[in-house]
Amino acid sequence: MADTPEHGDQHHQHGPDDNSGARTGVSRRGLIMGGGAAVAATALSSVLAGGPAAAGTSSGRPPIYTNPRKNPSERDLLLINGKIHTMDDRASVVDAVRIQGNRIVAVGHEAQQAGGQAERIDLRGRTVVPGLIESHTHFISLANRPGYHVAQWELASNIEELLAILAARRPSVPEGQFITAMGAGAPNMFAERRLPTLAEIDAVINDRPVFLYQGGAGPARVNTLGKQFFESVSNPTVTVAEDGSLTGANANAALYHLRIRQTFEDKKRSALDAMAFSAQVGITTNLDQVLPPPNAWVSGSFDPSLLEPQPNHALFQLNHYRMYDAWLALHAEGRAYVRLQINFLHNQGNIPALGGLENQLPELRERLRTQFPNFGDDMVRTYGIGEWGAPFAPPSNPTGHAVWLEAQRLIAQAGWRNENAQAGSPGNPANIEVVVATYEQMDAEFGIKHLRWGLQHADHATPEQLARLKALGCGVSTSGFRWLNGQPRADGLPVGPLFPQLVDSGIPLGLHEDGVHIAPHNPWFALHYATTGLNVAGQQINPGQQISRQQALHMYTRGNAWYLGREHELGSIEPGKLADLVVLDKDYFTVSDAEMRAIRPVMTIINGEIVHDTGVLGRRGQ
């Protein structure tokens, strides 16, 4: 293990063999079935144009512990004839990039001069950008979905496209196994503002059970075989309506019955599916904010059995101690190929049975006592405390506020990075003010400027608040998910975020989608919203708050790299950095707004490996 003095620095190490079977996403073979094949084929070609996925020091900063990842071979890859937006300090656009091992070694003219024989890929004028980085996601939930999960359903804009995507999964699903699609947003993600009916699902899949579960807590919908299964279970029983719908407690009870039948190998497959989808949409690194854990504390005592699946658990409730096990097992096998960075979310409020403040927050105290921040390697590592250390409560709630404030104090005293999520509302940044003032208090008591504390969302932060945060060495990761559920306000004020104000502040600034429950994982939706202000129905909900495509992309690359403490190795296409980049099917900078929202990568490279490839570039020898 190596201990490095600078936050975000890593030794440059050449860090698995391609596992194409594990990296297969939606296959067009799946459309050849039943009477729905022709309809499915037409719809799928429009929505999946990109095709299937193919994996404390002397400075006062906390140490980063590195477990080197070895390359099984020294790759030498040369990409030529492209429009490669490096996102460097000069916003350079070059025509070539060379990768050796897992690092970028040269760009532009030098790329074609460096090294010897390399695999050459002719980009044919395609636009290339750095791998996109998610700075606020609950991605590991996607990696724990039961059944043969279809994350791609969030790319559908209507029921026809959705059915095509589900049908495409069918050929790879063994008999008797569920096809599932869960999370990703609200009913208005589809033009019909609803889930497909039992009859509509049966028309394309009638020989495998199907279970669709929307958002973080339902509703859900099944086909005939799914209905038959859930009507056969007990403890608890599940009621399914004639149209296949499951509402209220029935949706979570059905989810429970799938979760308790999920094996560890099932979870590993789900994690691989999640990685494939992330690569398919161009996200190469995820900062996971964990999930609010189920309440396992009863009368001040901890009962670990309550962390296991319960009939009333919603999609966003998982055992937050064990939810990473399958991913870590894949990493140990050399099969994890999307970068994962882990925050630790804590949501314990006041527990009266524990007594005074000195006894509150037992989980957070134990985390800070026993866990290392910034521990891991280039592919998987821990980071800080977030999305929060305790439930936020303003001073008007004295007991709740005291616990929240104590959490901030414990984190600062331990020298950990810390985040709080606060959006504010139009004309009301009061809650953001509580966070900013508390950060100033923590800096006065302990010194936090070197720890890169963060504010998530910050939609309606004022310029003065942003200036104060910047002076504390803090950064902001702001929201792109308002496009899904946001509606025009009657008073005409912007829903937020106030993007130009955030950019003009000069504070380190990232952009996120906050998937995979209240919103999809696909970053192009967030980029579209930041640059247009349009919601999913095409209504203007953020008037006057648009920024340029270059600024938005900077937030998803350079800005998010800083927010993750990794600007020295991620976020731009420059010599010495880790080789994460995305080849796009359209020119992000010149296509129409509607086309930009529908961008799909034709190739994604992570750690020097091609982990997603639609084949349109005709790789030599492939």
XYZ file of N, CA and C in Angstrom, residues 360-475:
348
model
N -25.577 9.495 21.169
C -26.260 9.431 19.877
C -25.273 9.090 18.763
N -25.809 8.771 17.594
C -25.022 8.511 16.383
C -24.050 7.333 16.541
N -24.511 6.213 17.096
C -23.576 5.094 17.295
C -22.986 4.547 15.999
N -23.768 4.489 14.913
C -23.226 3.951 13.659
C -22.160 4.866 13.082
N -22.427 6.171 13.084
C -21.437 7.109 12.558
C -20.159 7.059 13.391
N -20.298 7.022 14.683
C -19.110 6.959 15.538
C -18.279 5.721 15.225
N -18.948 4.576 15.059
C -18.221 3.345 14.765
C -17.581 3.402 13.380
N -18.274 4.000 12.414
C -17.708 4.144 11.066
C -16.407 4.943 11.116
N -16.441 6.060 11.799
C -15.266 6.925 11.859
C -14.128 6.274 12.631
N -14.473 5.370 13.547
C -13.458 4.703 14.361
C -12.779 3.563 13.616
N -13.508 2.895 12.724
C -12.996 1.637 12.174
C -12.738 1.654 10.670
N -13.229 2.643 9.953
C -13.128 2.637 8.490
C -12.060 3.624 8.021
N -11.346 3.274 6.949
C -10.419 4.201 6.311
C -11.130 4.991 5.219
N -10.950 6.306 5.163
C -11.352 7.033 3.957
C -10.279 6.874 2.888
N -10.660 7.073 1.642
C -9.704 7.023 0.528
C -8.890 5.731 0.527
N -9.566 4.623 0.731
C -8.907 3.320 0.798
C -9.331 2.483 -0.400
N -8.372 1.948 -1.135
C -8.694 1.111 -2.277
C -7.700 1.290 -3.397
N -8.163 1.141 -4.630
C -7.289 1.252 -5.786
C -7.962 2.086 -6.865
N -7.461 2.009 -8.080
C -7.998 2.830 -9.164
C -9.429 2.481 -9.525
N -9.860 1.251 -9.223
C -11.174 0.796 -9.654
C -12.234 0.859 -8.556
N -11.868 0.574 -7.319
C -12.811 0.614 -6.194
C -12.113 1.270 -5.010
N -12.771 2.266 -4.429
C -12.209 2.894 -3.247
C -13.294 3.562 -2.414
N -12.998 3.722 -1.139
C -13.874 4.484 -0.266
C -13.567 5.972 -0.439
N -14.441 6.823 0.114
C -14.203 8.260 -0.013
C -14.556 8.989 1.272
N -15.810 9.429 1.458
C -16.142 10.247 2.612
C -17.506 9.898 3.179
N -18.059 10.818 3.974
C -19.389 10.670 4.542
C -20.366 11.460 3.676
N -21.406 10.825 3.231
C -22.393 11.473 2.385
C -23.396 10.437 1.925
N -24.508 10.768 1.533
C -25.048 12.066 1.192
C -25.295 12.935 2.421
N -25.290 12.313 3.616
C -25.339 13.076 4.852
C -24.804 12.206 5.986
N -24.473 12.852 7.110
C -23.992 12.136 8.291
C -25.084 11.876 9.296
N -26.174 12.639 9.202
C -27.377 12.478 10.025
C -28.481 13.245 9.318
N -29.749 12.922 9.591
C -30.829 13.654 8.925
C -30.746 15.148 9.228
N -30.822 15.956 8.167
C -30.751 17.403 8.362
C -31.969 17.886 9.133
N -31.746 18.771 10.077
C -32.832 19.429 10.810
C -32.397 20.854 11.096
N -33.246 21.853 10.826
C -32.894 23.249 11.093
C -32.959 23.543 12.590
N -32.454 24.690 13.006
C -32.488 25.051 14.433
C -33.895 25.104 15.024
N -34.909 25.271 14.198
C -36.285 25.267 14.705
C -36.682 23.906 15.268
N -35.905 22.868 14.959
C -36.079 21.542 15.539
C -34.862 21.283 16.428
N -34.884 21.767 17.676
C -33.660 21.764 18.494
C -33.034 20.384 18.687
N -33.839 19.377 18.929
C -33.278 18.049 19.177
C -32.656 17.480 17.910
N -33.415 17.526 16.807
C -32.888 17.017 15.554
C -31.668 17.792 15.096
N -31.695 19.123 15.267
C -30.564 19.944 14.846
C -29.318 19.626 15.662
N -29.503 19.392 16.950
C -28.354 19.080 17.789
C -27.662 17.802 17.333
N -28.442 16.787 16.944
C -27.859 15.533 16.463
C -27.160 15.761 15.129
N -27.810 16.494 14.226
C -27.175 16.775 12.932
C -25.868 17.542 13.123
N -25.887 18.556 13.998
C -24.684 19.350 14.245
C -23.580 18.498 14.858
N -23.959 17.596 15.759
C -22.969 16.706 16.352
C -22.330 15.806 15.294
N -23.123 15.367 14.317
C -22.564 14.559 13.229
C -21.502 15.342 12.470
N -21.778 16.614 12.169
C -20.791 17.430 11.454
C -19.519 17.568 12.278
N -19.704 17.725 13.582
C -18.545 17.890 14.467
C -17.708 16.612 14.525
N -18.367 15.463 14.618
C -17.627 14.202 14.669
C -16.838 13.979 13.385
N -17.452 14.284 12.249
C -16.779 14.083 10.959
C -15.584 15.011 10.824
N -15.766 16.268 11.217
C -14.664 17.228 11.133
C -13.527 16.837 12.063
N -13.874 16.438 13.267
C -12.854 16.070 14.247
C -12.053 14.863 13.784
N -12.717 13.927 13.076
C -12.019 12.744 12.580
C -11.212 13.023 11.322
N -11.377 14.214 10.718
C -10.621 14.558 9.523
C -11.120 13.892 8.267
N -12.426 13.601 8.213
C -13.023 12.977 7.032
C -13.625 14.030 6.123
N -13.689 13.685 4.834
C -14.483 14.475 3.900
C -15.961 14.295 4.235
N -16.768 15.354 4.002
C -18.167 15.358 4.414
C -19.013 16.018 3.341
N -20.258 15.550 3.205
C -21.220 16.159 2.278
C -22.556 16.348 2.973
N -23.288 17.354 2.523
C -24.692 17.509 2.883
C -25.466 17.867 1.627
N -26.669 17.333 1.525
C -27.530 17.605 0.375
C -28.600 18.606 0.773
N -28.566 19.775 0.131
C -29.596 20.798 0.337
C -29.791 21.544 -0.975
N -31.043 21.656 -1.398
C -31.333 22.347 -2.657
C -31.828 23.758 -2.440
N -32.465 24.041 -1.295
C -33.162 25.307 -1.146
C -34.391 25.334 -2.036
N -35.011 26.484 -2.113
C -36.168 26.676 -2.991
C -36.135 28.107 -3.487
N -36.881 28.427 -4.562
C -36.817 29.781 -5.120
C -37.037 30.855 -4.057
N -36.033 31.687 -3.875
C -36.119 32.783 -2.911
C -35.941 32.362 -1.471
N -35.627 31.100 -1.215
C -35.505 30.633 0.162
C -34.282 29.723 0.315
N -33.094 30.311 0.542
C -31.897 29.512 0.739
C -31.594 29.271 2.220
N -32.624 29.308 3.080
C -32.393 29.258 4.526
C -31.688 27.970 4.953
N -32.125 26.832 4.435
C -31.490 25.578 4.838
C -30.052 25.491 4.348
N -29.795 26.027 3.156
C -28.417 26.078 2.671
C -27.578 26.945 3.601
N -28.163 28.030 4.090
C -27.443 28.901 5.020
C -27.050 28.146 6.285
N -27.912 27.276 6.786
C -27.572 26.480 7.965
C -26.333 25.628 7.683
N -26.291 25.018 6.503
C -25.146 24.179 6.147
C -23.882 25.016 6.031
N -23.959 26.136 5.319
C -22.767 26.971 5.116
C -22.245 27.483 6.446
N -23.125 27.999 7.292
C -22.696 28.523 8.588
C -22.083 27.420 9.452
N -22.632 26.225 9.372
C -22.079 25.109 10.146
C -20.706 24.725 9.627
N -20.522 24.707 8.314
C -19.196 24.428 7.766
C -18.189 25.467 8.259
N -18.584 26.722 8.309
C -17.690 27.767 8.828
C -17.357 27.516 10.295
N -18.349 27.081 11.061
C -18.121 26.764 12.467
C -17.155 25.602 12.604
N -17.308 24.579 11.769
C -16.413 23.426 11.833
C -14.993 23.805 11.434
N -14.865 24.711 10.479
C -13.528 25.156 10.099
C -12.868 25.923 11.228
N -13.654 26.748 11.917
C -13.102 27.497 13.045
C -12.661 26.564 14.166
N -13.385 25.466 14.372
C -13.065 24.546 15.459
C -11.961 23.561 15.095
N -11.989 23.039 13.880
C -11.112 21.917 13.543
C -10.243 22.150 12.305
N -10.659 23.082 11.428
C -9.949 23.259 10.172
C -10.392 22.216 9.159
N -11.180 22.639 8.170
C -11.682 21.672 7.180
C -11.304 22.052 5.754
N -10.587 23.148 5.572
C -10.342 23.638 4.214
C -9.631 22.617 3.339
N -8.838 21.744 3.922
C -8.082 20.760 3.149
C -8.877 19.497 2.868
N -10.096 19.395 3.421
C -10.844 18.144 3.340
C -11.831 18.086 2.181
N -12.035 19.187 1.486
C -12.941 19.238 0.333
C -14.369 18.818 0.694
N -14.927 19.444 1.691
C -16.319 19.183 2.001
C -17.192 19.635 0.837
N -18.362 19.019 0.717
C -19.205 19.278 -0.444
C -20.625 19.643 -0.075
N -21.271 20.347 -1.010
C -22.704 20.616 -0.931
C -23.346 19.994 -2.157
N -24.284 19.080 -1.935
C -25.001 18.441 -3.026
C -26.268 19.236 -3.349
N -26.570 19.315 -4.622
C -27.749 19.989 -5.183
C -27.516 21.507 -5.260
N -27.645 22.220 -4.141
C -27.339 23.661 -4.098
C -28.112 24.459 -5.136
N -29.320 24.006 -5.483
C -30.062 24.617 -6.582
C -30.222 26.122 -6.436
N -30.558 26.585 -5.221
C -30.871 27.998 -5.016
C -29.916 28.653 -4.027
N -28.668 28.169 -4.009
C -27.642 28.841 -3.220
C -27.389 30.237 -3.772
N -27.160 31.198 -2.899
C -26.906 32.578 -3.326
C -25.435 32.753 -3.696
N -25.110 33.793 -4.471
C -23.698 34.055 -4.765
C -22.865 34.229 -3.499
N -23.435 34.868 -2.487
C -22.695 35.077 -1.244
C -22.415 33.757 -0.544
N -23.388 32.852 -0.539
C -23.171 31.538 0.067
C -22.136 30.738 -0.701
N -22.174 30.813 -2.015
C -21.204 30.092 -2.824
C -19.797 30.625 -2.599
N -19.667 31.938 -2.441
C -18.355 32.534 -2.174
C -17.810 32.046 -0.834
N -18.655 31.932 0.143
C -18.219 31.447 1.460
C -17.808 29.973 1.402
N -18.555 29.184 0.654
C -18.181 27.789 0.484
C -16.846 27.657 -0.238
N -16.669 28.464 -1.258
C -15.411 28.429 -2.009
C -14.233 28.767 -1.099
N -14.423 29.748 -0.220
C -13.361 30.132 0.706
C -13.020 29.013 1.680
N -13.948 28.088 1.888
C -13.713 26.947 2.772
C -13.112 25.752 2.039
N -12.818 25.914 0.752
C -12.269 24.811 -0.027
C -13.301 23.785 -0.426
N -14.576 24.172 -0.373
C -15.654 23.242 -0.676
C -15.961 23.217 -2.166
N -16.688 22.195 -2.597
C -17.190 22.085 -3.952
C -18.675 21.829 -3.939
